[in-house]
Short mmCIF file of C-alpha atoms and ligand atoms in Angstrom, two decimals:
data_model
loop_
_atom_site.label_atom_id
_atom_site.label_comp_id
_atom_site.label_asym_id
_atom_site.label_seq_id
_atom_site.Cartn_x
_atom_site.Cartn_y
_atom_site.Cartn_z
CA MET A 328 -30.25 -25.98 2.37
CA ALA A 329 -27.66 -25.82 -0.42
CA GLU A 330 -24.64 -28.08 -0.20
CA ALA A 331 -21.76 -26.90 1.98
CA LEU A 332 -19.04 -24.78 0.38
CA ARG A 333 -15.76 -26.69 0.66
CA VAL A 334 -12.70 -24.58 1.31
CA GLY A 335 -9.01 -25.48 1.07
CA ILE A 336 -6.60 -23.21 2.92
CA ALA A 337 -2.97 -23.11 1.72
CA GLY A 338 -0.81 -21.36 4.32
CA LEU A 339 -1.64 -21.60 8.02
CA GLY A 340 0.45 -18.75 9.39
CA THR A 341 -0.78 -15.47 10.90
CA VAL A 342 -3.62 -15.06 8.42
CA GLY A 343 -4.36 -18.68 7.46
CA ALA A 344 -4.75 -19.88 11.07
CA SER A 345 -6.93 -16.84 11.85
CA VAL A 346 -9.16 -17.61 8.88
CA ALA A 347 -9.57 -21.22 10.06
CA ARG A 348 -10.44 -19.96 13.56
CA VAL A 349 -13.00 -17.41 12.32
CA LEU A 350 -14.64 -20.03 10.07
CA ARG A 351 -14.93 -22.30 13.12
CA ASP A 352 -16.02 -19.66 15.67
CA LYS A 353 -18.52 -17.96 13.36
CA ALA A 354 -19.84 -21.08 11.64
CA ALA A 355 -23.46 -20.56 12.75
CA GLU A 356 -23.61 -16.87 11.71
CA LEU A 357 -21.94 -17.62 8.39
CA THR A 358 -24.36 -20.44 7.64
CA ARG A 359 -27.32 -18.15 8.35
CA GLN A 360 -25.87 -15.34 6.22
CA CYS A 361 -24.81 -17.51 3.28
CA GLY A 362 -27.63 -20.03 3.31
CA ARG A 363 -25.13 -22.87 3.38
CA GLU A 364 -22.32 -24.16 5.55
CA ILE A 365 -18.67 -23.29 4.90
CA VAL A 366 -16.34 -26.17 5.79
CA VAL A 367 -12.55 -26.35 5.73
CA SER A 368 -12.01 -29.62 3.93
CA ALA A 369 -8.31 -29.35 3.01
CA VAL A 370 -5.25 -27.53 4.33
CA SER A 371 -1.61 -27.16 3.37
CA ALA A 372 1.45 -25.70 5.08
CA ARG A 373 5.10 -26.69 5.44
CA ASP A 374 5.05 -28.16 8.94
CA ARG A 375 2.30 -30.67 9.52
CA ASN A 376 3.02 -30.96 13.24
CA ARG A 377 2.92 -27.30 14.20
CA ASP A 378 0.08 -26.32 16.54
CA ARG A 379 -2.10 -23.79 14.67
CA GLY A 380 -4.33 -23.03 17.65
CA VAL A 381 -7.32 -24.56 15.88
CA ASP A 382 -8.31 -28.19 15.34
CA LEU A 383 -7.89 -28.99 11.64
CA GLY A 384 -8.15 -32.76 12.11
CA ALA A 385 -11.22 -33.03 9.89
CA ALA A 386 -9.45 -31.41 6.94
CA ARG A 387 -7.29 -33.43 4.55
CA TRP A 388 -3.62 -32.47 4.82
CA PHE A 389 -1.54 -31.68 1.71
CA ASP A 390 2.22 -31.18 1.81
CA ASP A 391 2.00 -29.63 -1.63
CA PRO A 392 -0.40 -26.70 -2.19
CA VAL A 393 -0.34 -27.26 -5.96
CA GLY A 394 -1.53 -30.85 -5.42
CA MET A 395 -4.25 -29.50 -3.15
CA ALA A 396 -5.32 -26.96 -5.77
CA GLN A 397 -5.54 -29.68 -8.40
CA THR A 398 -6.95 -32.69 -6.61
CA ALA A 399 -8.65 -31.81 -3.32
CA ASP A 400 -12.45 -31.90 -3.09
CA ILE A 401 -12.79 -28.17 -2.71
CA ASP A 402 -14.82 -25.36 -4.28
CA VAL A 403 -12.56 -22.53 -3.11
CA PHE A 404 -8.76 -22.41 -2.91
CA VAL A 405 -7.59 -19.88 -0.31
CA GLU A 406 -3.97 -18.85 -0.86
CA LEU A 407 -2.31 -17.45 2.28
CA ILE A 408 1.30 -18.47 1.66
CA GLY A 409 2.68 -15.18 0.32
CA GLY A 410 5.35 -14.30 -2.26
CA ASP A 411 5.04 -13.44 -5.93
CA GLU A 412 6.51 -16.68 -7.31
CA GLY A 413 6.94 -20.27 -6.15
CA PRO A 414 4.13 -22.17 -4.41
CA SER A 415 1.75 -19.23 -4.16
CA ARG A 416 1.80 -18.45 -7.87
CA SER A 417 1.79 -22.04 -9.07
CA SER A 418 -0.99 -23.11 -6.70
CA VAL A 419 -3.26 -20.16 -7.56
CA LYS A 420 -2.68 -20.80 -11.25
CA ALA A 421 -3.42 -24.50 -10.82
CA ALA A 422 -6.60 -23.79 -8.83
CA LEU A 423 -7.94 -21.40 -11.47
CA GLU A 424 -7.09 -23.81 -14.27
CA ALA A 425 -8.93 -26.53 -12.36
CA GLY A 426 -12.00 -24.25 -12.32
CA ARG A 427 -11.92 -23.48 -8.61
CA HIS A 428 -12.65 -20.06 -7.10
CA VAL A 429 -9.62 -18.43 -5.49
CA VAL A 430 -9.34 -16.11 -2.51
CA THR A 431 -5.97 -14.55 -1.74
CA ALA A 432 -4.44 -11.86 0.49
CA ASN A 433 -1.29 -11.78 -1.62
CA LYS A 434 -0.60 -8.26 -2.95
CA ALA A 435 2.88 -9.18 -4.21
CA LEU A 436 1.41 -11.92 -6.42
CA LEU A 437 -1.35 -9.68 -7.80
CA ALA A 438 1.00 -6.74 -8.37
CA LYS A 439 3.17 -8.98 -10.56
CA HIS A 440 0.76 -11.47 -12.13
CA GLY A 441 -2.71 -10.03 -11.43
CA VAL A 442 -3.75 -9.51 -15.04
CA ALA A 443 -2.71 -13.00 -16.17
CA LEU A 444 -4.49 -14.55 -13.18
CA ALA A 445 -7.60 -12.46 -13.88
CA GLU A 446 -7.57 -13.76 -17.47
CA ALA A 447 -7.32 -17.33 -16.17
CA ALA A 448 -10.24 -16.75 -13.77
CA GLU A 449 -12.41 -15.23 -16.49
CA LYS A 450 -11.64 -18.07 -18.85
CA LYS A 451 -13.01 -20.56 -16.34
CA GLY A 452 -15.84 -18.31 -15.08
CA VAL A 453 -14.60 -18.41 -11.50
CA LEU A 454 -13.94 -15.73 -8.93
CA LEU A 455 -10.57 -14.38 -7.89
CA ASN A 456 -11.23 -12.38 -4.71
CA TYR A 457 -8.49 -10.41 -2.98
CA GLU A 458 -10.03 -7.95 -0.52
CA ALA A 459 -7.34 -8.62 2.10
CA ALA A 460 -4.51 -7.81 -0.33
CA VAL A 461 -4.97 -4.04 0.03
CA ALA A 462 -5.31 -2.34 3.43
CA GLY A 463 -6.08 -5.59 5.30
CA GLY A 464 -9.52 -5.40 6.88
CA ILE A 465 -10.69 -2.24 5.05
CA PRO A 466 -13.24 -3.20 2.35
CA VAL A 467 -11.68 -0.97 -0.28
CA ILE A 468 -11.71 -3.45 -3.18
CA LYS A 469 -15.44 -4.04 -2.87
CA THR A 470 -16.05 -0.33 -2.51
CA MET A 471 -14.13 0.50 -5.68
CA ARG A 472 -15.26 -2.49 -7.72
CA GLU A 473 -18.90 -2.66 -6.76
CA ALA A 474 -20.12 0.45 -4.99
CA MET A 475 -18.82 3.19 -7.28
CA ALA A 476 -20.34 2.33 -10.67
CA GLY A 477 -20.39 5.32 -13.00
CA ASN A 478 -17.87 7.29 -10.96
CA SER A 479 -14.68 8.46 -12.67
CA VAL A 480 -11.81 8.37 -10.22
CA THR A 481 -9.45 11.34 -10.36
CA ARG A 482 -7.12 10.38 -7.53
CA VAL A 483 -6.70 7.58 -5.05
CA PHE A 484 -4.24 7.82 -2.20
CA GLY A 485 -3.65 6.27 1.13
CA ILE A 486 -1.66 5.14 4.10
CA LEU A 487 -1.18 1.54 3.07
CA ASN A 488 1.60 0.33 5.33
CA GLY A 489 1.02 0.11 9.07
CA THR A 490 4.71 -0.28 9.93
CA CYS A 491 5.63 3.05 8.33
CA ASN A 492 2.67 4.85 9.85
CA TYR A 493 3.51 3.44 13.27
CA ILE A 494 7.10 4.69 13.00
CA LEU A 495 6.14 8.18 11.76
CA THR A 496 3.44 8.50 14.42
CA ARG A 497 5.85 7.65 17.24
CA MET A 498 8.62 9.84 15.84
CA GLU A 499 6.24 12.80 16.01
CA ALA A 500 4.57 11.98 19.33
CA GLU A 501 7.73 11.11 21.25
CA GLY A 502 10.48 13.01 19.46
CA ILE A 503 12.56 9.84 18.95
CA SER A 504 14.70 8.88 15.98
CA PHE A 505 13.71 6.71 13.03
CA ASP A 506 16.17 3.99 14.12
CA ALA A 507 14.82 3.84 17.69
CA CYS A 508 11.22 3.63 16.42
CA LEU A 509 12.10 0.90 13.95
CA LYS A 510 13.74 -1.20 16.68
CA ASP A 511 10.62 -0.85 18.82
CA ALA A 512 8.37 -1.76 15.91
CA GLN A 513 10.44 -4.91 15.41
CA ARG A 514 10.27 -5.77 19.12
CA LEU A 515 6.48 -5.38 19.09
CA GLY A 516 6.07 -7.47 15.92
CA TYR A 517 4.92 -4.53 13.73
CA ALA A 518 8.03 -4.73 11.57
CA GLU A 519 9.84 -7.68 9.98
CA ALA A 520 13.41 -8.61 10.93
CA ASP A 521 14.31 -7.31 7.45
CA PRO A 522 12.12 -4.21 7.29
CA THR A 523 13.33 -2.98 3.87
CA PHE A 524 10.23 -4.13 2.04
CA ASP A 525 7.99 -2.02 4.27
CA ILE A 526 10.07 1.05 5.02
CA GLU A 527 11.40 1.56 1.50
CA GLY A 528 7.87 1.60 0.09
CA HIS A 529 7.67 -1.72 -1.83
CA ASP A 530 4.68 -3.02 0.12
CA THR A 531 2.81 0.26 -0.39
CA ALA A 532 3.67 0.16 -4.10
CA HIS A 533 2.20 -3.34 -4.51
CA LYS A 534 -1.07 -2.24 -2.95
CA LEU A 535 -1.10 1.02 -4.88
CA SER A 536 -0.67 -0.83 -8.18
CA ILE A 537 -3.87 -2.78 -7.50
CA LEU A 538 -5.79 0.37 -6.52
CA THR A 539 -4.55 2.12 -9.68
CA SER A 540 -5.89 -0.65 -11.89
CA LEU A 541 -9.29 -0.51 -10.19
CA ALA A 542 -9.38 3.28 -10.25
CA PHE A 543 -8.36 3.85 -13.85
CA GLY A 544 -9.09 0.59 -15.65
CA THR A 545 -5.41 0.09 -16.48
CA ARG A 546 -3.22 -2.98 -16.53
CA ILE A 547 -1.28 -3.34 -13.28
CA ALA A 548 2.20 -1.83 -13.59
CA ALA A 549 3.89 -2.01 -10.19
CA ASN A 550 7.39 -1.63 -11.66
CA ASP A 551 6.57 1.85 -12.93
CA ILE A 552 5.84 3.28 -9.52
CA TYR A 553 8.12 6.08 -8.32
CA MET A 554 9.24 5.06 -4.85
CA GLU A 555 10.95 6.70 -1.87
CA GLY A 556 10.86 5.24 1.65
CA ILE A 557 10.86 6.86 5.08
CA SER A 558 14.35 5.94 6.29
CA ASN A 559 15.75 9.45 5.69
CA ILE A 560 12.99 11.26 7.59
CA SER A 561 14.55 12.99 10.57
CA GLN A 562 13.29 14.75 13.68
CA ALA A 563 14.23 18.04 11.97
CA ASP A 564 11.71 17.25 9.19
CA ILE A 565 8.97 16.20 11.61
CA ARG A 566 9.43 19.36 13.71
CA ALA A 567 9.56 21.66 10.69
CA ALA A 568 6.43 20.00 9.27
CA GLY A 569 4.61 20.58 12.56
CA ASP A 570 5.69 24.26 12.67
CA LEU A 571 4.30 24.74 9.17
CA GLY A 572 0.96 23.01 9.89
CA TYR A 573 1.80 19.69 8.26
CA ARG A 574 2.29 16.08 9.30
CA ILE A 575 4.48 13.57 7.42
CA LYS A 576 2.88 10.35 6.14
CA LEU A 577 4.11 7.71 3.74
CA LEU A 578 1.44 7.88 1.04
CA GLY A 579 0.79 5.87 -2.09
CA VAL A 580 -0.80 8.21 -4.63
CA ALA A 581 -2.24 7.47 -8.06
CA GLN A 582 -3.74 10.26 -10.08
CA ARG A 583 -4.80 11.08 -13.57
CA THR A 584 -2.76 13.94 -15.05
CA GLU A 585 -2.53 15.51 -18.50
CA SER A 586 0.59 13.50 -19.25
CA GLY A 587 -0.73 10.13 -18.06
CA ILE A 588 -1.26 8.32 -14.81
CA GLU A 589 1.05 9.22 -12.00
CA GLN A 590 1.85 6.48 -9.48
CA ARG A 591 4.10 7.41 -6.60
CA VAL A 592 5.03 6.30 -3.10
CA HIS A 593 6.95 8.74 -0.91
CA PRO A 594 6.93 10.60 2.40
CA THR A 595 4.38 13.34 2.02
CA MET A 596 3.37 16.41 3.98
CA VAL A 597 -0.37 16.60 4.51
CA PRO A 598 -2.14 19.44 6.33
CA THR A 599 -2.39 18.63 10.05
CA ALA A 600 -6.11 19.42 9.96
CA SER A 601 -6.83 16.98 7.10
CA VAL A 602 -8.67 13.74 7.84
CA ILE A 603 -5.82 11.54 6.61
CA ALA A 604 -3.41 13.30 9.00
CA GLN A 605 -5.51 11.95 11.89
CA VAL A 606 -4.75 8.34 10.92
CA HIS A 607 -2.25 7.19 13.51
CA GLY A 608 -0.21 4.12 14.39
CA VAL A 609 -0.69 0.89 12.45
CA THR A 610 -4.05 2.05 11.08
CA ASN A 611 -4.44 2.27 7.29
CA ALA A 612 -6.58 4.67 5.25
CA VAL A 613 -7.57 5.02 1.62
CA ALA A 614 -8.99 8.21 0.09
CA ILE A 615 -10.81 7.97 -3.23
CA GLU A 616 -11.75 11.10 -5.18
CA THR A 617 -14.35 10.86 -7.91
CA ASP A 618 -16.43 13.17 -10.05
CA ILE A 619 -19.79 12.08 -8.62
CA LEU A 620 -19.03 11.11 -5.06
CA GLY A 621 -16.37 13.67 -4.17
CA GLU A 622 -13.85 12.40 -1.62
CA LEU A 623 -14.40 9.22 0.33
CA LEU A 624 -12.06 8.13 3.11
CA LEU A 625 -12.01 4.62 4.48
CA SER A 626 -9.86 3.89 7.49
CA GLY A 627 -9.28 0.89 9.73
CA PRO A 628 -6.93 -1.97 10.60
CA GLY A 629 -4.62 -2.71 7.70
CA ALA A 630 -2.98 -5.89 8.98
CA GLY A 631 -2.97 -8.53 11.69
CA GLY A 632 -4.51 -11.99 11.79
CA ASN A 633 -8.08 -11.09 12.72
CA ALA A 634 -8.48 -7.97 10.57
CA THR A 635 -7.06 -9.71 7.52
CA ALA A 636 -9.10 -12.84 8.21
CA SER A 637 -12.22 -10.66 8.29
CA ALA A 638 -11.59 -9.64 4.68
CA VAL A 639 -10.68 -13.20 3.59
CA VAL A 640 -13.81 -14.65 5.20
CA GLY A 641 -15.91 -11.91 3.55
CA ASP A 642 -14.52 -13.02 0.18
CA ILE A 643 -15.27 -16.67 0.93
CA ALA A 644 -18.81 -15.76 2.05
CA ASP A 645 -19.41 -13.93 -1.25
CA ILE A 646 -18.60 -17.14 -3.07
CA ALA A 647 -20.86 -19.12 -0.73
CA LYS A 648 -23.70 -16.70 -1.51
CA SER A 649 -23.24 -16.81 -5.30
CA ARG A 650 -25.42 -19.31 -7.16
CA PRO A 651 -24.58 -21.58 -10.08
CA GLY A 652 -25.00 -19.82 -13.41
CA PHE A 653 -24.50 -16.39 -11.83
CA GLN A 654 -22.11 -14.27 -13.91
CA HIS A 655 -19.30 -12.98 -11.73
CA GLY A 656 -18.05 -9.41 -12.08
CA PRO A 657 -14.54 -8.99 -13.53
CA VAL A 658 -11.58 -9.23 -11.19
CA PHE A 659 -10.27 -5.69 -11.65
CA GLY A 660 -13.61 -4.06 -12.42
CA LEU A 661 -13.26 -4.50 -16.20
CA PRO A 662 -12.73 -7.67 -18.25
CA ALA A 663 -8.98 -8.34 -18.30
CA LYS A 664 -8.68 -7.76 -22.06
CA GLU A 665 -10.25 -4.30 -21.64
CA LEU A 666 -7.71 -3.16 -19.05
CA ARG A 667 -5.81 -0.51 -20.99
CA PRO A 668 -2.04 -0.38 -21.21
CA TYR A 669 -0.83 2.06 -18.66
CA LYS A 670 0.42 5.47 -19.80
CA LYS A 671 2.99 6.53 -17.26
CA ALA A 672 3.33 10.19 -16.29
CA GLN A 673 6.98 11.05 -15.72
CA MET A 674 7.84 12.03 -12.17
CA ARG A 675 9.62 15.11 -13.52
CA SER A 676 6.26 16.51 -14.58
CA HIS A 677 4.64 16.03 -11.16
CA ALA A 678 3.06 19.31 -10.09
CA GLY A 679 2.62 20.28 -6.46
CA GLY A 680 4.01 22.16 -3.50
CA TYR A 681 7.39 21.25 -2.01
CA PHE A 682 9.08 21.49 1.36
CA ILE A 683 12.84 21.94 1.07
CA ARG A 684 15.14 21.87 4.11
CA LEU A 685 18.73 22.98 3.60
CA THR A 686 21.58 23.04 6.09
CA VAL A 687 23.98 25.75 4.93
CA HIS A 688 27.18 27.55 5.90
CA ASP A 689 26.39 30.62 7.97
CA ARG A 690 27.91 33.20 5.67
CA ILE A 691 26.84 36.29 3.79
CA GLY A 692 25.07 35.77 0.46
CA VAL A 693 23.82 32.22 1.00
CA PHE A 694 20.22 33.21 1.57
CA ALA A 695 20.22 35.41 -1.54
CA ALA A 696 21.85 32.68 -3.63
CA ILE A 697 19.16 30.18 -2.64
CA ALA A 698 16.39 32.65 -3.45
CA LYS A 699 18.01 33.30 -6.84
CA ARG A 700 18.15 29.59 -7.73
CA MET A 701 14.45 29.37 -6.94
CA ALA A 702 13.60 32.43 -9.04
CA ASP A 703 15.76 31.18 -11.95
CA ASN A 704 13.59 28.05 -12.06
CA ASP A 705 10.29 29.97 -11.82
CA ILE A 706 9.61 28.62 -8.36
CA SER A 707 7.42 30.90 -6.33
CA LEU A 708 7.87 30.63 -2.57
CA GLU A 709 5.11 30.52 -0.01
CA SER A 710 7.62 30.90 2.81
CA ILE A 711 11.34 30.94 3.47
CA VAL A 712 12.64 30.75 7.02
CA GLN A 713 16.19 30.71 8.33
CA HIS A 714 17.25 29.72 11.82
CA ALA A 715 20.21 28.31 13.74
CA ALA A 716 20.83 24.69 12.79
CA GLY A 717 21.24 23.64 16.45
CA PRO A 718 22.95 24.56 19.71
CA ASP A 719 26.42 23.28 18.70
CA THR A 720 26.37 24.46 15.14
CA ALA A 721 27.25 28.12 15.27
CA LEU A 722 28.68 27.96 11.75
CA GLN A 723 25.56 26.47 10.17
CA LYS A 724 22.03 27.60 9.54
CA THR A 725 18.88 25.78 8.52
CA VAL A 726 16.87 27.25 5.67
CA ILE A 727 13.35 25.96 5.16
CA LEU A 728 11.47 26.76 1.98
CA VAL A 729 7.88 25.98 1.11
CA THR A 730 7.00 26.44 -2.53
CA HIS A 731 3.74 27.22 -4.24
CA GLU A 732 2.73 24.73 -6.91
CA THR A 733 5.68 23.99 -9.17
CA THR A 734 7.10 20.96 -10.94
CA GLU A 735 9.43 18.20 -9.80
CA ALA A 736 11.78 19.10 -12.66
CA ALA A 737 12.06 22.72 -11.50
CA VAL A 738 12.70 21.72 -7.88
CA ARG A 739 15.36 19.18 -8.85
CA LYS A 740 17.11 21.75 -11.02
CA ALA A 741 17.01 24.40 -8.31
CA VAL A 742 18.28 22.04 -5.60
CA ASP A 743 21.04 20.74 -7.91
CA GLY A 744 22.06 24.35 -8.51
CA ILE A 745 22.14 25.11 -4.78
CA THR A 746 24.22 21.98 -4.19
CA ARG A 747 26.69 23.04 -6.91
CA ASP A 748 26.94 26.53 -5.35
CA ASP A 749 28.70 24.77 -2.46
CA HIS A 750 26.67 26.39 0.31
CA LEU A 751 25.34 23.16 1.80
CA THR A 752 26.89 21.37 4.78
CA ASP A 753 24.50 18.38 4.59
CA LYS A 754 22.34 16.58 2.04
CA PRO A 755 19.29 18.66 1.04
CA GLN A 756 15.91 17.30 2.08
CA VAL A 757 12.93 17.57 -0.28
CA ILE A 758 9.44 16.42 0.73
CA ARG A 759 6.39 16.74 -1.51
CA ILE A 760 3.24 18.36 -0.16
CA GLU A 761 -0.07 16.67 -0.96
CA ARG A 762 -3.44 18.38 -1.15
CA ALA A 763 -5.79 16.55 1.25
CA GLY A 764 -9.23 17.41 2.58
N1 NAP B 1136 0.06 -10.82 8.25
C1 NAP B 1136 -0.74 -9.84 7.88
O1 NAP B 1136 -1.13 -8.99 8.71
C2 NAP B 1136 -1.19 -9.72 6.46
C3 NAP B 1136 -2.05 -8.67 6.10
C4 NAP B 1136 -2.52 -8.59 4.78
C5 NAP B 1136 -2.10 -9.52 3.87
N2 NAP B 1136 -1.22 -10.49 4.24
C6 NAP B 1136 -0.80 -11.46 3.22
O2 NAP B 1136 -1.27 -12.75 3.60
C7 NAP B 1136 -0.36 -13.73 3.14
C8 NAP B 1136 0.07 -14.61 4.32
O3 NAP B 1136 0.71 -13.80 5.27
P1 NAP B 1136 1.04 -14.33 6.77
O4 NAP B 1136 1.46 -13.13 7.53
O5 NAP B 1136 -0.06 -15.18 7.27
O6 NAP B 1136 2.33 -15.23 6.45
P2 NAP B 1136 3.02 -16.33 7.42
O7 NAP B 1136 2.59 -16.12 8.83
O8 NAP B 1136 4.47 -16.29 7.09
O9 NAP B 1136 2.40 -17.71 6.92
C9 NAP B 1136 2.77 -18.30 5.70
C10 NAP B 1136 2.22 -19.72 5.69
O10 NAP B 1136 2.54 -20.29 4.42
C11 NAP B 1136 3.03 -21.62 4.64
N3 NAP B 1136 3.93 -21.99 3.55
C12 NAP B 1136 5.10 -21.43 3.19
N4 NAP B 1136 5.64 -22.09 2.16
C13 NAP B 1136 4.78 -23.08 1.86
C14 NAP B 1136 4.77 -24.12 0.90
N5 NAP B 1136 5.76 -24.27 0.03
N6 NAP B 1136 3.72 -24.99 0.91
C15 NAP B 1136 2.71 -24.87 1.78
N7 NAP B 1136 2.67 -23.90 2.72
C16 NAP B 1136 3.68 -23.03 2.75
C17 NAP B 1136 3.73 -21.56 5.98
O11 NAP B 1136 3.80 -22.88 6.51
P3 NAP B 1136 4.44 -23.21 7.97
O12 NAP B 1136 3.54 -22.49 8.96
O13 NAP B 1136 4.32 -24.67 8.11
O14 NAP B 1136 5.83 -22.68 7.95
C18 NAP B 1136 2.80 -20.64 6.76
O15 NAP B 1136 1.78 -21.37 7.38
C19 NAP B 1136 0.79 -12.98 2.45
O16 NAP B 1136 0.53 -12.89 1.08
C20 NAP B 1136 0.69 -11.59 3.07
O17 NAP B 1136 1.20 -10.58 2.24
C21 NAP B 1136 -0.77 -10.63 5.51
#
C-alpha cells in the first residue's frame, strides 16, 4: 500500500473538529477508497487545552499555523480558521509556497485572494481544493469544475446562506416578523451574534464570486457584486408575494448579459411552483443553466460541522487518490493566467420583472398618477392592485404593481417620480422577480 497521506489541520472549531472526527471514524472506509491511510499528523488552534471531542494526542501541536504550514511533516495543509487576512491567508500562502496541497472551506479568503492563491498553487503544481467554501456539503465545485466540460454556462443562481433562508422560511410559515425570526435563529445557533455578514448578503456574495469565476472563466471580483440583504423584508411583502404566486428568497445570481456579467445578491421573488422555491430552512441550493445540460439544481445542507466536514474530507480524499506526476486540473477550471478580467454589467441595465409595493395617501388621483409614472418610463404592468393598508389605516392604501420585463433604470426612475409626487406615506418597496424553472 502507498504511504499514508499526512494531514495538518489548522483550526479546530466547528468544522476542524468535525473533520478530525470524520477522519478518525471513517478511517477504514477512507483507506479502502483511497488505497492509502489518511493520518492527522499536525494540528493548530489558539487554545491547546480546549477539549475538541476527539483525541488528537498523536498529532504534533503548533501554536502558529504558519509555522505548521512551513515546517510540519505534512502533505496537505487544511485551513479551517476563517477570515480573509491574518493567519488564514498567511498560512495558506506559506503552505502553497512550501509545495504542500491545501484544502480550505474559507470563502472569504478565496473571494479576496483566490486568483493569487491559485497562481501560487499552479506554480508549485499542488492542489488548492475548496469544495466546502460554497454551499457547505453540496458538491457544486466539483460539478462545475469537472462534470460540465464543454458546457457554456448562461446563469448560475442559488440560495447560498442558510441563515437567511431559515428566516424567510419561518417568516412565511408562521407569519412572524424579521426581528423575531432573527432572534430565534441566534438562539438556535443558526445566526451569529453579529448577523450583519449573513443577513446583508456578504456571505452570499463571497460564494457567488467563486461560482461566477467557475461559470464564466473570469477573475474573481467580489467587490463588484450588487448587494441587498433581507432586513427590510416585511410580512406585507411575504403575504403579497404569496397572493401573487411567488415566494421570497435571498438569491445570489450571476448571468451573462449583452453588457457584461451581472452579479447580484438580493431578495428575489421566485414562482412558488419552481423547484428552488421548495428549498426551505437552512438548506442551500444552486441552479446552473448551460447550453448543453439545460438547468441543473443541486440542493442539500449548506453548513454545519458534519456537512462541511463531508466536503473537506472529500477534498482530502481526492489528494490521497492522486498519484505523483499526475497533472492537477486548474483551481478555478482554467489556468489562473487565462481567467479573463471581469466585465461588469451595470445594475441599471438589469432586465426583469419587478414587484413594487407602495403605501399611499387614500385620495383621488393617486392611482392614476402612479400608472402615469409607469407609462412615462415605458413600464408595462402585468397587474396593479389596490387595497386598504390595514385595519387602523383608513387614510392609507396599499398599491401593489407587478411589471412585465423592464429595466432597473426605468423602475428606479418611475419610483423616484412617484416619491417626488408626494403620494407615499412610507418607503416604497421594490423586489426583483427571477425566472426559475
Ligand atoms: N461552520 C460552518 O458551518 C461552515 C460552513 C462552511 C464553511 N465554513 C468555513 O470554515 C471555516 C471555519 O469555520 P468554523 O465555523 O469551524 O469556525 P470556528 O468554529 O470559529 O473555528 C475557528 C478555529 O480557528 C482557530 N483559530 C483562530 N485563530 C487562530 C490562529 N491565529 N491560529 C490558529 N488557530 C486559530 C480557533 O481556535 P480555538 O478553537 O482555539 O479558538 C478555532 O479552532 C471558515 O472559513 C468558515 O467560513 C464554515
